[in-house]
Tab-separated table of C-alpha atoms in Angstrom:
chain	number	residue	atom	x	y	z
Z	54	MET	CA	155.967	143.975	95.195
Z	55	ALA	CA	158.706	141.546	94.530
Z	56	GLN	CA	157.028	138.959	96.720
Z	57	ALA	CA	153.689	139.410	94.787
Z	58	THR	CA	155.492	139.044	91.495
Z	59	ALA	CA	157.218	135.910	92.638
Z	60	ALA	CA	153.836	134.588	93.821
Z	61	GLN	CA	152.316	135.330	90.393
Z	62	ARG	CA	155.148	133.546	88.652
Z	63	SER	CA	154.444	130.327	90.644
Z	64	LYS	CA	150.676	130.308	89.594
Z	65	PHE	CA	148.993	129.532	86.374
Z	66	PRO	CA	147.289	132.374	84.668
Z	67	PRO	CA	143.604	132.801	85.622
Z	68	GLN	CA	142.374	131.979	82.081
Z	69	ILE	CA	143.960	128.469	82.071
Z	70	PRO	CA	140.931	126.783	83.920
Z	71	PHE	CA	138.625	127.737	81.092
Z	72	ILE	CA	140.851	126.245	78.397
Z	73	ILE	CA	141.297	123.080	80.623
Z	74	GLY	CA	137.572	122.750	81.275
Z	75	ASN	CA	136.832	123.150	77.566
Z	76	GLU	CA	139.327	120.490	76.725
Z	77	ALA	CA	138.010	117.992	79.233
Z	78	CYS	CA	134.303	118.267	77.988
Z	79	GLU	CA	135.512	118.309	74.276
Z	80	ARG	CA	137.675	115.270	74.716
Z	81	PHE	CA	134.718	113.359	76.331
Z	82	SER	CA	132.581	114.293	73.366
Z	83	PHE	CA	135.173	113.164	70.862
Z	84	TYR	CA	136.267	109.879	72.390
Z	85	GLY	CA	132.782	109.104	73.390
Z	86	MET	CA	131.733	108.944	69.731
Z	87	ARG	CA	134.934	107.643	68.339
Z	88	ASN	CA	135.369	104.705	70.784
Z	89	ILE	CA	132.095	103.272	69.789
Z	90	LEU	CA	132.360	104.011	66.105
Z	91	THR	CA	133.868	100.694	64.999
Z	92	VAL	CA	131.306	98.687	66.841
Z	93	PHE	CA	128.476	100.921	65.600
Z	94	LEU	CA	129.716	100.389	61.990
Z	95	ILE	CA	129.945	96.622	62.434
Z	96	ASP	CA	126.816	95.945	64.419
Z	97	TYR	CA	124.388	98.636	63.076
Z	98	LEU	CA	125.156	100.800	60.030
Z	99	LEU	CA	126.905	98.242	57.743
Z	100	ARG	CA	125.137	95.061	58.905
Z	101	THR	CA	122.691	95.022	55.930
Z	102	GLN	CA	125.073	96.354	53.385
Z	103	ILE	CA	127.950	93.855	54.006
Z	104	PRO	CA	126.540	90.549	55.298
Z	105	ASP	CA	129.965	88.807	55.634
Z	106	ASN	CA	131.375	89.547	59.123
Z	107	ALA	CA	135.144	89.518	58.283
Z	108	LEU	CA	134.566	91.877	55.292
Z	109	ARG	CA	132.340	94.181	57.356
Z	110	GLU	CA	134.985	94.328	60.134
Z	111	ALA	CA	137.657	95.267	57.543
Z	112	GLU	CA	135.369	97.930	56.082
Z	113	ALA	CA	134.609	99.367	59.487
Z	114	LYS	CA	138.296	99.651	60.266
Z	115	SER	CA	138.913	101.314	57.119
Z	116	LEU	CA	136.123	103.842	57.526
Z	117	MET	CA	137.231	104.595	61.078
Z	118	HIS	CA	140.812	105.308	60.079
Z	119	THR	CA	139.639	107.404	57.155
Z	120	PHE	CA	137.735	109.441	59.545
Z	121	MET	CA	140.687	109.737	61.887
Z	122	ALA	CA	142.877	110.836	58.968
Z	123	GLY	CA	140.347	113.706	58.299
Z	124	VAL	CA	140.473	114.680	61.951
Z	125	TYR	CA	144.252	115.109	61.708
Z	126	PHE	CA	144.353	116.602	58.292
Z	127	PHE	CA	142.160	119.620	59.143
Z	128	PRO	CA	144.643	120.891	61.768
Z	129	LEU	CA	146.680	122.042	58.685
Z	130	ILE	CA	143.767	124.352	57.645
Z	131	GLY	CA	142.729	125.337	61.148
Z	132	GLY	CA	146.243	126.324	62.166
Z	133	TYR	CA	146.784	128.239	58.944
Z	134	LEU	CA	143.666	130.238	59.248
Z	135	ALA	CA	144.271	131.001	62.950
Z	136	ASP	CA	147.905	132.116	62.474
Z	137	ARG	CA	147.298	134.203	59.387
Z	138	PHE	CA	143.726	135.656	59.514
Z	139	PHE	CA	141.331	134.977	62.405
Z	140	GLY	CA	143.437	134.238	65.453
Z	141	LYS	CA	143.043	131.150	67.585
Z	142	TYR	CA	140.137	132.296	69.638
Z	143	ARG	CA	137.796	132.931	66.674
Z	144	ILE	CA	138.731	129.601	65.067
Z	145	ILE	CA	138.209	127.627	68.218
Z	146	LEU	CA	134.771	129.233	68.858
Z	147	GLY	CA	133.543	129.059	65.206
Z	148	LEU	CA	134.624	125.525	64.521
Z	149	SER	CA	133.312	124.341	67.885
Z	150	LEU	CA	129.878	125.258	66.656
Z	151	VAL	CA	130.466	123.152	63.551
Z	152	TYR	CA	131.642	120.393	65.744
Z	153	CYS	CA	128.286	120.599	67.555
Z	154	VAL	CA	126.292	120.376	64.421
Z	155	GLY	CA	128.248	117.254	63.486
Z	156	HIS	CA	127.360	115.536	66.796
Z	157	ALA	CA	123.660	116.344	66.156
Z	158	CYS	CA	123.822	114.591	62.755
Z	159	LEU	CA	125.251	111.399	64.354
Z	160	ALA	CA	122.437	111.226	66.883
Z	161	VAL	CA	119.687	112.030	64.332
Z	162	PHE	CA	120.853	109.903	61.333
Z	163	GLU	CA	121.693	106.631	62.941
Z	164	ASP	CA	120.075	104.811	60.116
Z	165	SER	CA	121.176	106.978	57.254
Z	166	VAL	CA	124.635	106.416	55.724
Z	167	THR	CA	124.670	109.883	53.995
Z	168	GLY	CA	123.490	111.700	57.082
Z	169	PHE	CA	125.810	109.767	59.508
Z	170	PHE	CA	128.881	110.247	57.224
Z	171	THR	CA	127.924	113.977	56.942
Z	172	GLY	CA	128.111	114.203	60.662
Z	173	LEU	CA	131.555	112.558	60.772
Z	174	ALA	CA	132.829	115.015	58.121
Z	175	LEU	CA	131.538	117.905	60.217
Z	176	ILE	CA	133.248	116.459	63.299
Z	177	ALA	CA	136.482	115.989	61.486
Z	178	ILE	CA	136.417	119.551	60.315
Z	179	GLY	CA	135.551	120.887	63.778
Z	180	SER	CA	137.604	118.633	65.869
Z	181	GLY	CA	140.690	118.781	63.523
Z	182	GLY	CA	140.414	122.554	62.936
Z	183	ILE	CA	140.607	123.375	66.588
Z	184	LYS	CA	143.273	120.942	67.600
Z	185	PRO	CA	146.403	123.023	66.900
Z	186	CYS	CA	144.722	126.115	68.113
Z	187	VAL	CA	143.835	124.887	71.498
Z	188	ALA	CA	147.221	123.413	72.213
Z	189	ALA	CA	148.977	126.520	70.966
Z	190	MET	CA	146.574	128.823	72.839
Z	191	VAL	CA	147.595	127.116	76.103
Z	192	GLY	CA	151.225	128.088	75.474
Z	193	ASP	CA	150.285	131.607	74.392
Z	194	GLN	CA	149.080	132.323	77.925
Z	195	PHE	CA	152.739	132.176	79.153
Z	196	ASN	CA	155.859	134.265	78.618
Z	197	GLU	CA	159.440	134.134	79.683
Z	198	SER	CA	158.544	135.176	83.336
Z	199	ASN	CA	156.521	131.984	83.864
Z	200	SER	CA	157.805	129.818	81.136
Z	201	HIS	CA	158.933	127.306	83.705
Z	202	LEU	CA	155.251	126.334	84.203
Z	203	VAL	CA	154.748	125.451	80.443
Z	204	LYS	CA	155.867	121.881	80.948
Z	205	LYS	CA	153.554	121.454	83.856
Z	206	VAL	CA	150.522	122.892	82.138
Z	207	PHE	CA	151.150	120.701	79.063
Z	208	ALA	CA	151.186	117.688	81.416
Z	209	ILE	CA	147.907	118.889	83.103
Z	210	PHE	CA	146.581	119.502	79.507
Z	211	TYR	CA	147.248	115.876	78.450
Z	212	TRP	CA	145.919	114.576	81.735
Z	213	THR	CA	142.705	116.467	81.145
Z	214	ILE	CA	142.415	114.869	77.700
Z	215	ASN	CA	142.538	111.536	79.329
Z	216	PHE	CA	140.178	112.537	82.114
Z	217	GLY	CA	137.458	113.097	79.452
Z	218	SER	CA	138.402	110.159	77.565
Z	219	PHE	CA	138.240	107.806	80.571
Z	220	PHE	CA	134.687	108.526	81.491
Z	221	ALA	CA	133.678	108.512	77.864
Z	222	SER	CA	135.311	105.080	77.300
Z	223	LEU	CA	133.762	103.716	80.343
Z	224	PHE	CA	130.173	104.676	79.989
Z	225	ILE	CA	129.316	105.472	76.318
Z	226	PRO	CA	129.729	101.841	75.154
Z	227	LEU	CA	127.129	100.912	77.838
Z	228	LEU	CA	124.747	103.616	76.583
Z	229	LEU	CA	125.216	102.139	73.118
Z	230	LYS	CA	124.222	98.588	74.417
Z	231	HIS	CA	121.279	99.668	76.578
Z	232	PHE	CA	119.858	102.749	74.952
Z	233	GLY	CA	121.004	102.620	71.356
Z	234	PRO	CA	122.920	104.926	68.989
Z	235	SER	CA	120.915	108.085	69.376
Z	236	VAL	CA	121.530	108.326	73.052
Z	237	ALA	CA	125.072	107.045	72.903
Z	238	PHE	CA	125.976	109.664	70.241
Z	239	GLY	CA	123.690	112.321	71.676
Z	240	ILE	CA	125.346	112.539	75.131
Z	241	PRO	CA	128.851	113.447	73.577
Z	242	GLY	CA	126.988	116.131	71.584
Z	243	VAL	CA	125.715	117.701	74.734
Z	244	LEU	CA	129.311	117.627	76.193
Z	245	MET	CA	130.538	119.362	73.111
Z	246	PHE	CA	127.938	122.131	73.595
Z	247	ILE	CA	129.098	122.555	77.264
Z	248	ALA	CA	132.768	122.655	76.157
Z	249	THR	CA	132.019	125.496	73.713
Z	250	PHE	CA	130.118	127.323	76.421
Z	251	ILE	CA	132.981	126.991	78.914
Z	252	PHE	CA	135.437	128.340	76.269
Z	253	TRP	CA	133.258	131.249	75.552
Z	254	LEU	CA	133.007	132.296	79.229
Z	255	GLY	CA	136.710	132.980	79.331
Z	256	ARG	CA	136.621	135.319	76.271
Z	257	HIS	CA	137.638	138.372	78.243
Z	258	LYS	CA	140.633	136.794	80.072
Z	259	TYR	CA	142.559	135.170	77.223
Z	260	VAL	CA	145.915	136.474	75.895
Z	261	ARG	CA	145.109	136.627	72.270
Z	262	VAL	CA	148.248	136.610	70.064
Z	263	PRO	CA	147.061	138.529	67.023
Z	264	ALA	CA	146.977	136.791	63.649
Z	265	THR	CA	149.734	137.990	61.259
Z	266	GLY	CA	147.394	138.805	58.379
Z	267	ALA	CA	148.646	138.475	54.791
Z	268	ASN	CA	152.236	137.824	55.654
Z	269	PRO	CA	154.677	139.044	52.971
Z	270	HIS	CA	157.237	136.828	54.726
Z	271	SER	CA	155.103	133.630	55.014
Z	272	PHE	CA	156.335	130.109	54.856
Z	273	THR	CA	155.601	129.515	51.209
Z	274	LYS	CA	156.902	132.909	50.137
Z	275	VAL	CA	160.256	132.421	51.938
Z	276	VAL	CA	160.554	128.969	50.300
Z	277	PHE	CA	159.891	130.239	46.801
Z	278	SER	CA	162.254	133.004	47.331
Z	279	ALA	CA	164.932	130.678	48.404
Z	280	LEU	CA	164.360	128.670	45.268
Z	281	ARG	CA	164.566	131.737	42.945
Z	282	ASN	CA	167.866	132.771	44.833
Z	283	ARG	CA	169.471	129.445	45.288
Z	284	GLY	CA	173.194	129.168	44.901
Z	285	GLN	CA	173.891	132.308	46.934
Z	286	GLY	CA	175.974	130.511	49.557
Z	287	GLY	CA	175.136	128.897	52.834
Z	288	GLY	CA	172.189	126.557	53.157
Z	289	TRP	CA	169.480	126.433	50.387
Z	290	LEU	CA	167.064	128.589	52.404
Z	291	ASP	CA	169.781	131.306	52.873
Z	292	GLY	CA	168.983	132.678	49.417
Z	293	ALA	CA	165.831	133.998	50.758
Z	294	ARG	CA	167.632	136.569	52.899
Z	295	LYS	CA	167.781	138.843	49.949
Z	296	GLU	CA	164.039	139.325	50.028
Z	297	HIS	CA	163.015	138.389	53.695
Z	298	PRO	CA	164.275	139.346	57.208
Z	299	GLU	CA	166.471	136.966	59.255
Z	300	GLU	CA	163.555	135.870	61.740
Z	301	ALA	CA	161.403	134.863	58.659
Z	302	VAL	CA	164.051	132.610	57.224
Z	303	ASP	CA	164.839	131.263	60.697
Z	304	GLY	CA	161.235	130.421	61.280
Z	305	VAL	CA	160.980	128.461	57.972
Z	306	LYS	CA	164.194	126.705	58.978
Z	307	ALA	CA	162.622	125.803	62.316
Z	308	VAL	CA	159.564	124.260	60.461
Z	309	PHE	CA	161.772	122.203	58.219
Z	310	LYS	CA	164.020	121.155	61.054
Z	311	VAL	CA	161.184	119.921	63.263
Z	312	SER	CA	159.381	118.389	60.270
Z	313	ALA	CA	162.467	116.341	59.406
Z	314	LEU	CA	162.425	114.800	62.868
Z	315	LEU	CA	158.773	114.238	63.163
Z	316	LEU	CA	157.225	113.472	59.854
Z	317	PRO	CA	159.303	110.416	58.738
Z	318	PHE	CA	159.049	108.549	62.149
Z	319	VAL	CA	156.143	109.631	64.399
Z	320	PRO	CA	153.319	108.255	61.968
Z	321	PHE	CA	154.669	104.784	62.765
Z	322	PHE	CA	153.610	105.274	66.461
Z	323	TRP	CA	150.275	106.518	65.519
Z	324	MET	CA	149.663	103.570	63.259
Z	325	LEU	CA	149.854	101.505	66.400
Z	326	PHE	CA	148.191	103.658	68.835
Z	327	ASP	CA	144.965	104.608	66.907
Z	328	GLN	CA	144.307	100.847	66.211
Z	329	LYS	CA	143.232	100.386	69.821
Z	330	ALA	CA	139.962	101.901	68.640
Z	331	SER	CA	139.751	99.390	65.693
Z	332	THR	CA	142.028	96.334	65.516
Z	333	TRP	CA	142.138	95.920	69.290
Z	334	VAL	CA	138.335	96.342	69.552
Z	335	VAL	CA	137.919	93.604	66.966
Z	336	GLN	CA	140.218	91.330	68.888
Z	337	ALA	CA	138.336	92.047	72.093
Z	338	ARG	CA	135.074	90.954	70.367
Z	339	ALA	CA	136.556	87.481	70.059
Z	340	MET	CA	137.560	87.261	73.807
Z	341	ASP	CA	135.598	86.112	76.794
Z	342	PRO	CA	134.016	89.472	78.141
Z	343	GLN	CA	133.184	88.197	81.572
Z	344	VAL	CA	135.620	89.521	84.353
Z	345	GLY	CA	134.307	88.465	87.723
Z	346	PRO	CA	130.886	89.862	88.095
Z	347	PHE	CA	131.342	92.340	85.268
Z	348	THR	CA	130.670	91.875	81.596
Z	349	PHE	CA	132.820	94.196	79.589
Z	350	GLN	CA	131.918	95.671	76.039
Z	351	ALA	CA	134.726	95.236	73.504
Z	352	SER	CA	134.963	99.076	72.995
Z	353	GLN	CA	134.830	99.655	76.750
Z	354	MET	CA	138.289	98.212	77.240
Z	355	GLN	CA	139.661	101.423	75.914
Z	356	PHE	CA	139.019	103.101	79.340
Z	357	VAL	CA	142.261	101.319	80.460
Z	358	ASN	CA	144.357	103.763	78.470
Z	359	PRO	CA	143.271	107.149	79.841
Z	360	LEU	CA	143.072	105.666	83.375
Z	361	LEU	CA	146.764	104.591	83.130
Z	362	VAL	CA	147.762	107.914	81.571
Z	363	MET	CA	146.251	109.812	84.543
Z	364	LEU	CA	148.160	107.544	86.852
Z	365	LEU	CA	151.497	107.396	84.967
Z	366	ILE	CA	151.989	110.912	83.875
Z	367	PRO	CA	152.393	112.207	87.478
Z	368	PHE	CA	154.463	109.225	88.424
Z	369	LEU	CA	156.895	109.574	85.431
Z	370	THR	CA	157.123	113.392	85.875
Z	371	ALA	CA	157.693	113.477	89.641
Z	372	VAL	CA	159.639	110.179	90.075
Z	373	VAL	CA	161.026	108.405	86.959
Z	374	TYR	CA	162.377	111.449	84.979
Z	375	PRO	CA	164.162	113.046	87.932
Z	376	ALA	CA	165.567	109.616	88.964
Z	377	PHE	CA	167.093	109.254	85.452
Z	378	GLN	CA	168.442	112.859	85.783
Z	379	ARG	CA	170.022	112.036	89.163
Z	380	PHE	CA	171.866	109.053	87.718
Z	381	GLY	CA	173.268	111.269	85.030
Z	382	TRP	CA	171.245	110.081	82.040
Z	383	GLU	CA	168.350	112.683	81.568
Z	384	LEU	CA	165.326	111.472	79.494
Z	385	THR	CA	165.330	114.385	77.159
Z	386	PRO	CA	162.478	114.756	74.520
Z	387	LEU	CA	164.790	113.527	71.920
Z	388	ARG	CA	165.310	110.270	73.934
Z	389	ARG	CA	161.803	109.859	75.053
Z	390	MET	CA	160.172	109.921	71.549
Z	391	PRO	CA	162.313	107.049	69.913
Z	392	LEU	CA	161.880	105.093	73.203
Z	393	GLY	CA	158.161	105.568	72.888
Z	394	LEU	CA	158.287	103.917	69.466
Z	395	VAL	CA	160.125	100.934	70.870
Z	396	VAL	CA	157.588	100.461	73.695
Z	397	GLY	CA	154.651	100.820	71.457
Z	398	ALA	CA	156.025	98.125	69.157
Z	399	LEU	CA	156.318	95.881	72.123
Z	400	SER	CA	152.660	96.396	72.921
Z	401	PHE	CA	151.771	95.059	69.464
Z	402	ILE	CA	154.038	92.098	69.815
Z	403	ILE	CA	152.160	91.235	73.043
Z	404	ALA	CA	148.790	91.580	71.326
Z	405	GLY	CA	150.075	89.692	68.335
Z	406	VAL	CA	150.954	86.705	70.646
Z	407	PHE	CA	147.530	86.810	72.126
Z	408	GLN	CA	146.090	86.614	68.597
Z	409	VAL	CA	148.267	83.599	67.714
Z	410	THR	CA	146.987	81.846	70.887
Z	411	MET	CA	143.391	82.647	69.917
Z	412	GLU	CA	143.900	81.398	66.353
Z	413	GLY	CA	145.045	78.144	67.881
Z	414	GLY	CA	141.569	77.614	69.343
Z	415	THR	CA	142.078	79.101	72.933
Z	416	THR	CA	139.541	81.751	74.035
Z	417	LEU	CA	141.351	84.305	76.114
Z	418	ASN	CA	139.769	86.472	78.739
Z	419	ILE	CA	139.252	90.092	77.807
Z	420	ALA	CA	141.241	91.124	80.889
Z	421	TRP	CA	144.411	89.927	79.045
Z	422	GLN	CA	144.207	93.057	77.015
Z	423	ILE	CA	145.214	95.090	80.020
Z	424	LEU	CA	148.766	94.050	79.605
Z	425	PRO	CA	149.401	95.520	75.973
Z	426	TYR	CA	147.324	98.549	77.074
Z	427	ILE	CA	149.822	99.222	79.873
Z	428	VAL	CA	152.719	98.994	77.539
Z	429	LEU	CA	151.052	101.100	74.805
Z	430	THR	CA	150.083	103.748	77.258
Z	431	LEU	CA	153.718	104.019	78.523
Z	432	GLY	CA	154.803	104.438	74.883
Z	433	GLU	CA	152.014	107.099	74.400
Z	434	ILE	CA	153.342	109.229	77.286
Z	435	LEU	CA	156.898	109.020	76.145
Z	436	MET	CA	155.861	109.927	72.561
Z	437	SER	CA	152.654	112.085	72.657
Z	438	THR	CA	152.958	114.178	75.765
Z	439	THR	CA	156.657	114.860	74.907
Z	440	GLY	CA	155.903	115.651	71.263
Z	441	LEU	CA	153.033	118.023	72.097
Z	442	GLU	CA	155.369	120.150	74.215
Z	443	PHE	CA	158.361	119.720	71.937
Z	444	ALA	CA	156.496	120.958	68.893
Z	445	TYR	CA	155.311	124.064	70.563
Z	446	THR	CA	158.653	125.079	72.038
Z	447	GLN	CA	160.674	124.510	68.791
Z	448	ALA	CA	158.686	127.131	66.693
Z	449	PRO	CA	158.833	130.905	66.638
Z	450	ARG	CA	155.608	132.827	67.350
Z	451	GLU	CA	154.448	133.105	63.801
Z	452	MET	CA	154.884	129.401	63.220
Z	453	LYS	CA	153.457	127.844	66.440
Z	454	GLY	CA	150.020	126.963	65.134
Z	455	THR	CA	151.643	125.648	61.874
Z	456	ILE	CA	154.197	123.426	63.695
Z	457	GLN	CA	151.333	122.093	65.898
Z	458	SER	CA	149.643	121.135	62.670
Z	459	VAL	CA	152.808	119.276	61.498
Z	460	TRP	CA	152.793	117.365	64.632
Z	461	LEU	CA	149.021	116.470	64.230
Z	462	VAL	CA	149.397	115.632	60.507
Z	463	THR	CA	151.712	112.760	61.421
Z	464	ASN	CA	148.504	111.158	62.556
Z	465	THR	CA	146.885	111.710	59.286
Z	466	LEU	CA	149.622	110.024	57.507
Z	467	ALA	CA	149.386	107.060	59.874
Z	468	ASN	CA	145.606	106.664	59.577
Z	469	VAL	CA	145.660	106.934	55.791
Z	470	ALA	CA	148.147	104.043	55.641
Z	471	VAL	CA	146.091	101.939	58.014
Z	472	ALA	CA	142.809	102.804	56.177
Z	473	ILE	CA	144.322	101.637	52.937
Z	474	SER	CA	145.721	98.443	54.495
Z	475	SER	CA	142.406	97.654	56.168
Z	476	LYS	CA	140.489	98.349	52.954
Z	477	LEU	CA	142.786	96.005	50.852
Z	478	ASN	CA	142.603	93.524	53.771
Z	479	VAL	CA	146.322	92.765	53.155
Z	480	PHE	CA	147.138	91.647	56.641
Z	481	THR	CA	144.650	89.704	58.781
Z	482	GLY	CA	144.864	87.891	62.116
Z	483	SER	CA	148.151	87.936	63.979
Z	484	GLY	CA	150.173	88.989	60.994
Z	485	GLN	CA	148.899	92.533	61.130
Z	486	PHE	CA	150.256	93.012	64.712
Z	487	PHE	CA	153.787	91.984	63.805
Z	488	PHE	CA	153.744	93.840	60.573
Z	489	TYR	CA	153.103	97.233	62.379
Z	490	ALA	CA	155.361	96.389	65.242
Z	491	GLY	CA	158.293	95.706	62.776
Z	492	PHE	CA	157.922	99.035	61.088
Z	493	ALA	CA	157.748	100.851	64.443
Z	494	LEU	CA	160.986	99.405	65.581
Z	495	LEU	CA	162.701	100.471	62.295
Z	496	ALA	CA	161.277	103.923	62.758
Z	497	ALA	CA	162.655	104.158	66.384
Z	498	VAL	CA	166.112	103.419	64.993
Z	499	GLY	CA	165.777	106.048	62.312
Z	500	MET	CA	164.425	108.650	64.743
Z	501	ALA	CA	167.170	108.054	67.261
Z	502	LEU	CA	169.792	108.583	64.642
Z	503	VAL	CA	168.169	111.856	63.385
Z	504	ALA	CA	167.736	113.068	66.947
Z	505	ARG	CA	171.464	112.727	67.740
Z	506	ARG	CA	172.064	115.647	65.207
Z	507	TYR	CA	169.142	117.740	66.213
Z	508	VAL	CA	170.013	121.061	67.995
Z	509	VAL	CA	167.327	122.159	70.376
Z	510	ARG	CA	166.267	125.804	70.354
Z	511	ASP	CA	163.303	126.796	72.636
Z	512	TYR	CA	161.077	129.729	71.602
Z	513	TYR	CA	158.943	131.587	74.182
Z	514	GLN	CA	157.206	134.975	73.997
Z	515	THR	CA	159.731	137.490	75.339
Z	516	SER	CA	157.197	139.891	76.707
Z	517	ALA	CA	154.053	139.586	78.726
Z	518	PRO	CA	150.995	140.038	76.526
Z	519	ILE	CA	148.008	141.850	77.925
Z	520	PRO	CA	144.858	139.823	78.628
Z	521	THR	CA	141.793	140.989	76.579
Z	522	GLU	CA	139.801	142.470	79.463
Z	523	GLU	CA	142.954	144.604	80.469
Z	524	ARG	CA	143.502	145.875	76.920
Z	525	THR	CA	139.798	146.840	76.525
Z	526	ALA	CA	139.914	148.808	79.823
Z	527	ALA	CA	143.059	150.584	78.605
Z	528	GLY	CA	141.639	151.354	75.223
Z	529	VAL	CA	144.092	149.095	73.420
Z	530	THR	CA	142.791	147.295	70.294
Z	531	PRO	CA	142.994	143.612	70.244
Z	532	GLY	CA	145.456	143.524	67.290
Z	533	SER	CA	147.923	145.713	69.042
Z	534	ALA	CA	149.139	143.287	71.713
Z	535	LYS	CA	152.905	142.810	71.429
Z	536	SER	CA	154.821	139.687	71.692
Z	537	ALA	CA	158.037	138.310	70.192
């Protein structure tokens, strides 16, 4: 029996493949439509409305980042509804259907501004709403007995995201060129339907951490209680202990502690990263697309990023991080994230130098973009893979969906800033590259200073929750699963 238990602890739970399969197809659908969005807006939807090419490019960038801001705003709502009322499974399944309808609108209303933007809104609601739930649900399938596998599963989870993104980035731009927008947006819609079906197939196997319901000790109630009882000694939240239990106050403290590390600094990385689908695409349109016998589409170059992620994550995890540890300087999450900001800034400096060269009259080959993509991807792995895991482990059970939303809302703040900047057309040409790189470097310094004072505390489920199919067989209701 002991040997069987040890074998179980070394394997992923059987429900994990359903979540991973769902994520691969969902990410194909999302990146497939997102990666061609800027080009579609410039060459199709806005062509007659905004005749001037430069103004049309600026408007397309602004619209793309407005959409992305919505995608990363709705995690706040999805995470809250999942944590408090419906549970992660129901939110993922329900909003996935909304997501499918949004894709259908893009395919059908390629010539209608109203219809197309309605589709984008539905995708923002669906994609954003499920984001914190899927990531948190992966972690919910583990407990203290197999918590050593959490880091590995999040690495696989992120690898899977990029697996879907790679094929979408490579092929969907070609579909747009050769078959038009209906097919190019329709294929991602089909993949989203398949993603929803795969997730539904695992419905009896998932560990479903029950929603807390109307929580008398919620985040907002604890905060208002602390404000009413301020001046009671200790920290400002300690006054809430008069009306709320210790674990509730500690949970709110964890949210504030993680937020103070993430919210002021991480958005400056996403300001860089998400512009590979806008600013870098516009730059690629001005480059020579011929690479040997191949002619690359400007938006197609985004395939470099997920390809590199799939190659670099195993290399960094198996070789680089252990090497640093052996030399006595471990690349902890609190060191990786500021380093990711520095590396991301370097990628924009390289792209800015390219832009200066092109503004001087030289036409660069599109293959030159591979260099900043390599650097940006390294920064992404240091920041994003690390942050996804870090945000989950630093929150107690009741706050895991919410803290995932805090991580994702950093992207909202970034995209709102870029959307406004693009709309106002404040920085053009090479200036915009160096502008964003400078702010990222300042953010790296600030995050490193805050991280030095951060005290890490990992939260995992302390008992092994019972999968849904086993609870049903035993006559246990879904809301009665116990976890810490």
